[in-house]
Short mmCIF file of C-alpha atoms in Angstrom, two decimals:
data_model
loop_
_atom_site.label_atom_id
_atom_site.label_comp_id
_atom_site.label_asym_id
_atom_site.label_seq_id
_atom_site.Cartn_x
_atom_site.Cartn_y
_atom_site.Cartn_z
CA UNK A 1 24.86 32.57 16.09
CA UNK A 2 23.27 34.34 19.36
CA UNK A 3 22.22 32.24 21.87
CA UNK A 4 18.15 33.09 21.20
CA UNK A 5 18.92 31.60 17.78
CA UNK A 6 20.88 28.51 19.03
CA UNK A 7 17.64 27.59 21.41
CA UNK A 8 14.73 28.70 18.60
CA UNK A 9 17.43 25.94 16.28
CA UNK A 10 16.83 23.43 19.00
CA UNK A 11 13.57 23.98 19.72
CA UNK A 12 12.77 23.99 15.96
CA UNK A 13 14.44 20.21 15.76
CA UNK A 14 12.94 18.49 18.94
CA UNK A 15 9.61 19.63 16.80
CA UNK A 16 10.52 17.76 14.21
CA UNK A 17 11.46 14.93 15.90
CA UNK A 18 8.84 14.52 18.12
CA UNK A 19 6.75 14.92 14.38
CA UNK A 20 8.59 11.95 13.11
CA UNK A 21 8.11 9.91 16.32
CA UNK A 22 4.74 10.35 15.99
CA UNK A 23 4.76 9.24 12.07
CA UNK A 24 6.00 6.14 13.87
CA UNK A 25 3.54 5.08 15.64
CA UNK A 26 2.91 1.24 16.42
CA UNK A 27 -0.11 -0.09 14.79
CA UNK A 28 -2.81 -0.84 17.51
CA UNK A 29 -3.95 -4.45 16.08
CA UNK A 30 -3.83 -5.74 12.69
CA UNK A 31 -6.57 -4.42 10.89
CA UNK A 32 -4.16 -1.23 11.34
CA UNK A 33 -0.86 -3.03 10.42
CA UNK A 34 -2.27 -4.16 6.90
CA UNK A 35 -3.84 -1.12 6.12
CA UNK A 36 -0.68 1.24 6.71
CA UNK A 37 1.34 -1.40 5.31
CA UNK A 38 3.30 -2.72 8.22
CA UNK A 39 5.08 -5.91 7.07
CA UNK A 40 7.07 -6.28 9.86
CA UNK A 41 3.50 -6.14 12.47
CA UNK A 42 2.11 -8.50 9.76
CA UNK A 43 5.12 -10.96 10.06
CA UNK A 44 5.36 -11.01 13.32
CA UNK A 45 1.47 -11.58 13.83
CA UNK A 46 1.15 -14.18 11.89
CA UNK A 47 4.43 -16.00 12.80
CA UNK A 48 2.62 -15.54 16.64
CA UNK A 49 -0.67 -17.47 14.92
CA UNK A 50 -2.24 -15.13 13.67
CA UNK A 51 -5.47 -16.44 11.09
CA UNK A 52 -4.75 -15.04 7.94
CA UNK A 53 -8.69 -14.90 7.55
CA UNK A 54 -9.56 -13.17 10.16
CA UNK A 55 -12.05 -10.78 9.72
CA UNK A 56 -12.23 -7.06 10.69
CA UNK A 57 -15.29 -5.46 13.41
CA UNK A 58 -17.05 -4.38 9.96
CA UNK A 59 -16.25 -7.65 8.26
CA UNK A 60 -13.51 -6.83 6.32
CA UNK A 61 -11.13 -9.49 5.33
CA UNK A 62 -7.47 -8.63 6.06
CA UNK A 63 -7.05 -9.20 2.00
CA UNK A 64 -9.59 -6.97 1.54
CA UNK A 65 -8.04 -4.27 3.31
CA UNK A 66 -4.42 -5.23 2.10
CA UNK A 67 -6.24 -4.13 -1.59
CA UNK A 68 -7.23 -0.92 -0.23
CA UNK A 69 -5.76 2.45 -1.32
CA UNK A 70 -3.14 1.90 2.06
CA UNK A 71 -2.48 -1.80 1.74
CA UNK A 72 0.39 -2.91 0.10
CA UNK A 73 1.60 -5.80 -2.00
CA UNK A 74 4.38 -6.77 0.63
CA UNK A 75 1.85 -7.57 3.38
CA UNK A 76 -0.58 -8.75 0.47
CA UNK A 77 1.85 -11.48 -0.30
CA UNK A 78 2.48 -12.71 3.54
CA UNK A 79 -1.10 -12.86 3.87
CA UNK A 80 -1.44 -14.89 1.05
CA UNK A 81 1.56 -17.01 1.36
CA UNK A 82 -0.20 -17.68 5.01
CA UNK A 83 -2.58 -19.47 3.02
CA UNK A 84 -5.15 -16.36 2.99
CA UNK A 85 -8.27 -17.37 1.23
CA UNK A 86 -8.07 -14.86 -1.91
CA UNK A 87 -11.87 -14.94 -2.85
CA UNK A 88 -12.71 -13.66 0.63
CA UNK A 89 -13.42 -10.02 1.05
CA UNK A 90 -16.06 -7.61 2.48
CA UNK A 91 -19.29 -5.80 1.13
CA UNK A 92 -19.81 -8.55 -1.11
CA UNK A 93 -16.69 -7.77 -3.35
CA UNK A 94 -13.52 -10.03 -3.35
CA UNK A 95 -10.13 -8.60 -2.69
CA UNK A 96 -9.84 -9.25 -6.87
CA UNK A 97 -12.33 -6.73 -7.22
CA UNK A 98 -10.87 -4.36 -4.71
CA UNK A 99 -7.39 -4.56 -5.78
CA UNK A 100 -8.62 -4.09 -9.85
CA UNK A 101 -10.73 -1.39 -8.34
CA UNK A 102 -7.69 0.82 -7.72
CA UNK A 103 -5.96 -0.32 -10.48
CA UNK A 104 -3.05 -2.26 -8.30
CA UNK A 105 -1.89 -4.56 -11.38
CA UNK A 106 1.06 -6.04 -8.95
CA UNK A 107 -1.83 -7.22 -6.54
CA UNK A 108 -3.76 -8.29 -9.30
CA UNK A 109 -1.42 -10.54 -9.96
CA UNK A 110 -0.62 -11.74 -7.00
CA UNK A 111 -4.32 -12.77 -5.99
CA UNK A 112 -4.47 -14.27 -9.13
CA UNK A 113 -1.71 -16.33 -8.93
CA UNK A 114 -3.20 -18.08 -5.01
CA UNK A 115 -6.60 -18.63 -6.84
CA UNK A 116 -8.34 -15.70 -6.60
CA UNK A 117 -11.35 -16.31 -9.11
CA UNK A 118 -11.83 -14.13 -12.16
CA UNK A 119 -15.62 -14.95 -12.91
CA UNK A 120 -16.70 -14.29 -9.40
CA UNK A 121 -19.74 -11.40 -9.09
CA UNK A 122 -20.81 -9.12 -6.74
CA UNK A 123 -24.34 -7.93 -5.98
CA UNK A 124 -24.90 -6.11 -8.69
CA UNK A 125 -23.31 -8.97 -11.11
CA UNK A 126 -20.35 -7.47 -11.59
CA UNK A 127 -16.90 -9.15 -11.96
CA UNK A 128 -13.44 -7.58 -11.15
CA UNK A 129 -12.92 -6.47 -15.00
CA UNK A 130 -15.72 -4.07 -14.59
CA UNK A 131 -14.80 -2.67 -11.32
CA UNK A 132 -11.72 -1.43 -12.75
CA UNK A 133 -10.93 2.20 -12.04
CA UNK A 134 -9.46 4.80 -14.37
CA UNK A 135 -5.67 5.72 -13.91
CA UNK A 136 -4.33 7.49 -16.50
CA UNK A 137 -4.03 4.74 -18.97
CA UNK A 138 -2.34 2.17 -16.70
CA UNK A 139 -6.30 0.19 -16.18
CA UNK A 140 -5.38 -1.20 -19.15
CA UNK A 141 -3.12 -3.12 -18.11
CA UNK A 142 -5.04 -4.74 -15.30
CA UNK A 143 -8.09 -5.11 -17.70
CA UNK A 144 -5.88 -6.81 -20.32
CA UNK A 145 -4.77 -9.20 -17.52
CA UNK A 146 -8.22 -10.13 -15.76
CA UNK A 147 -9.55 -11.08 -19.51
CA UNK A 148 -6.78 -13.03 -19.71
CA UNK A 149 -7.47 -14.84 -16.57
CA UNK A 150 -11.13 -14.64 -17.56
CA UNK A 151 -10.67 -16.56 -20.88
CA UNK A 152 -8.22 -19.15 -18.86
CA UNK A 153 -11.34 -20.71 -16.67
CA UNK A 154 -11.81 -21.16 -13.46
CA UNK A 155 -8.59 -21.13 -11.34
CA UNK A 156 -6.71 -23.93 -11.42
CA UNK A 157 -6.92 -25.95 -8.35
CA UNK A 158 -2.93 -26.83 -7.94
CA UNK A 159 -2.60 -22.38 -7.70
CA UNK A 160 -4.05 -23.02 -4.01
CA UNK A 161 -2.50 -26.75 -3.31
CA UNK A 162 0.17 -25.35 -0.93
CA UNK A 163 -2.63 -24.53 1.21
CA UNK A 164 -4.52 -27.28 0.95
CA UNK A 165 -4.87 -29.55 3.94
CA UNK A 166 -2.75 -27.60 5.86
CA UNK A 167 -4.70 -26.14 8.72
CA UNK A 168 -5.19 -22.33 8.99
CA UNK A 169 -3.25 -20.97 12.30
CA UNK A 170 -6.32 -20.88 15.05
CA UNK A 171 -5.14 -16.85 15.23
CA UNK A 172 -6.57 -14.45 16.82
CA UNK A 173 -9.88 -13.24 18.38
CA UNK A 174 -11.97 -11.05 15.86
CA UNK A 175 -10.35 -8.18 17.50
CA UNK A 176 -6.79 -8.54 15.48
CA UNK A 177 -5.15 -7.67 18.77
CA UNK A 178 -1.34 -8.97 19.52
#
């Protein structure tokens, strides 16, 4: 290999790694960590005393965005397990709604097994069984499970009596900064 090839090779790698590093890239508070899924920045935030109900600049709750087409079920979980209230989300919809919205049947679960309530409506009177999205087939899954929960009452109170009486971390400012 000539030497003009060797350096184009080289060159041609530091571009992809200075790609990667970029890919990366810390979260900047954690509105950002839950959306892109950052379990470890969600860990470590809360474990720091971080409110799991602290709410984004446009009044997002960090469940809500956790339910989002970027969230994930891993930080979904911590969030919850921080005691997280699951009927608190943004825009008037719950992150029930949101999660059934994008047909996320593991999240659906989840929120359903901390309390998140079935029978709750938004604006327009609508619960999370008629937000559901189409996926190929797979909505029916998530429908068949909110009617379940539906048809089961309201949410039993011992699904949220880890949480109870146990004080929510005093967190951080509305800003989600570290």
């Amino acid at each position: 290999m000539s030497r003009s090839a060797c350096l184009r090779s080289a060159a041609l790698v530091l571009l992809v790694l200075a790609a990667l590093a970029a890919c990366t890239k810390k979260p900047a508070n954690i509105f950002e960590a839950v959306e892109h899924d950052d379990h470890g920045y969600v860990v470590d935030w809360l474990e720091a005393g971080g409110n799991p109900n602290t709410l984004s600049p446009r009044n997002e709750s960090l469940l809500y965005i956790a339910t989002g087409p970027h969230g994930g079920n891993k930080v979904l979980a911590e969030l919850l397990k921080a005691c997280a209230d699951p009927n608190l989300g943004a825009y008037g919809y719950t992150p029930l709604m949101n999660a059934a919205s994008w047909v996320n049947l593991p999240g659906v679960e989840l929120l359903l097994a901390h309390g998140a309530d079935p029978h709750q409506r938004n604006a327009e009177g609508e619960t999370a069984v008629e937000l559901v999205g189409l996926s190929g087939g797979r909505e029916q899954h998530v429908i068949a499970r909110l009617k379940k929960a539906t048809t089961q009452g309201a949410p039993h109170p011992s699904t949220r009596r880890a949480c109870q009486g146990r004080p929510l971390r005093s967190g951080q400012a509305a800003s989600g900064g570290r």
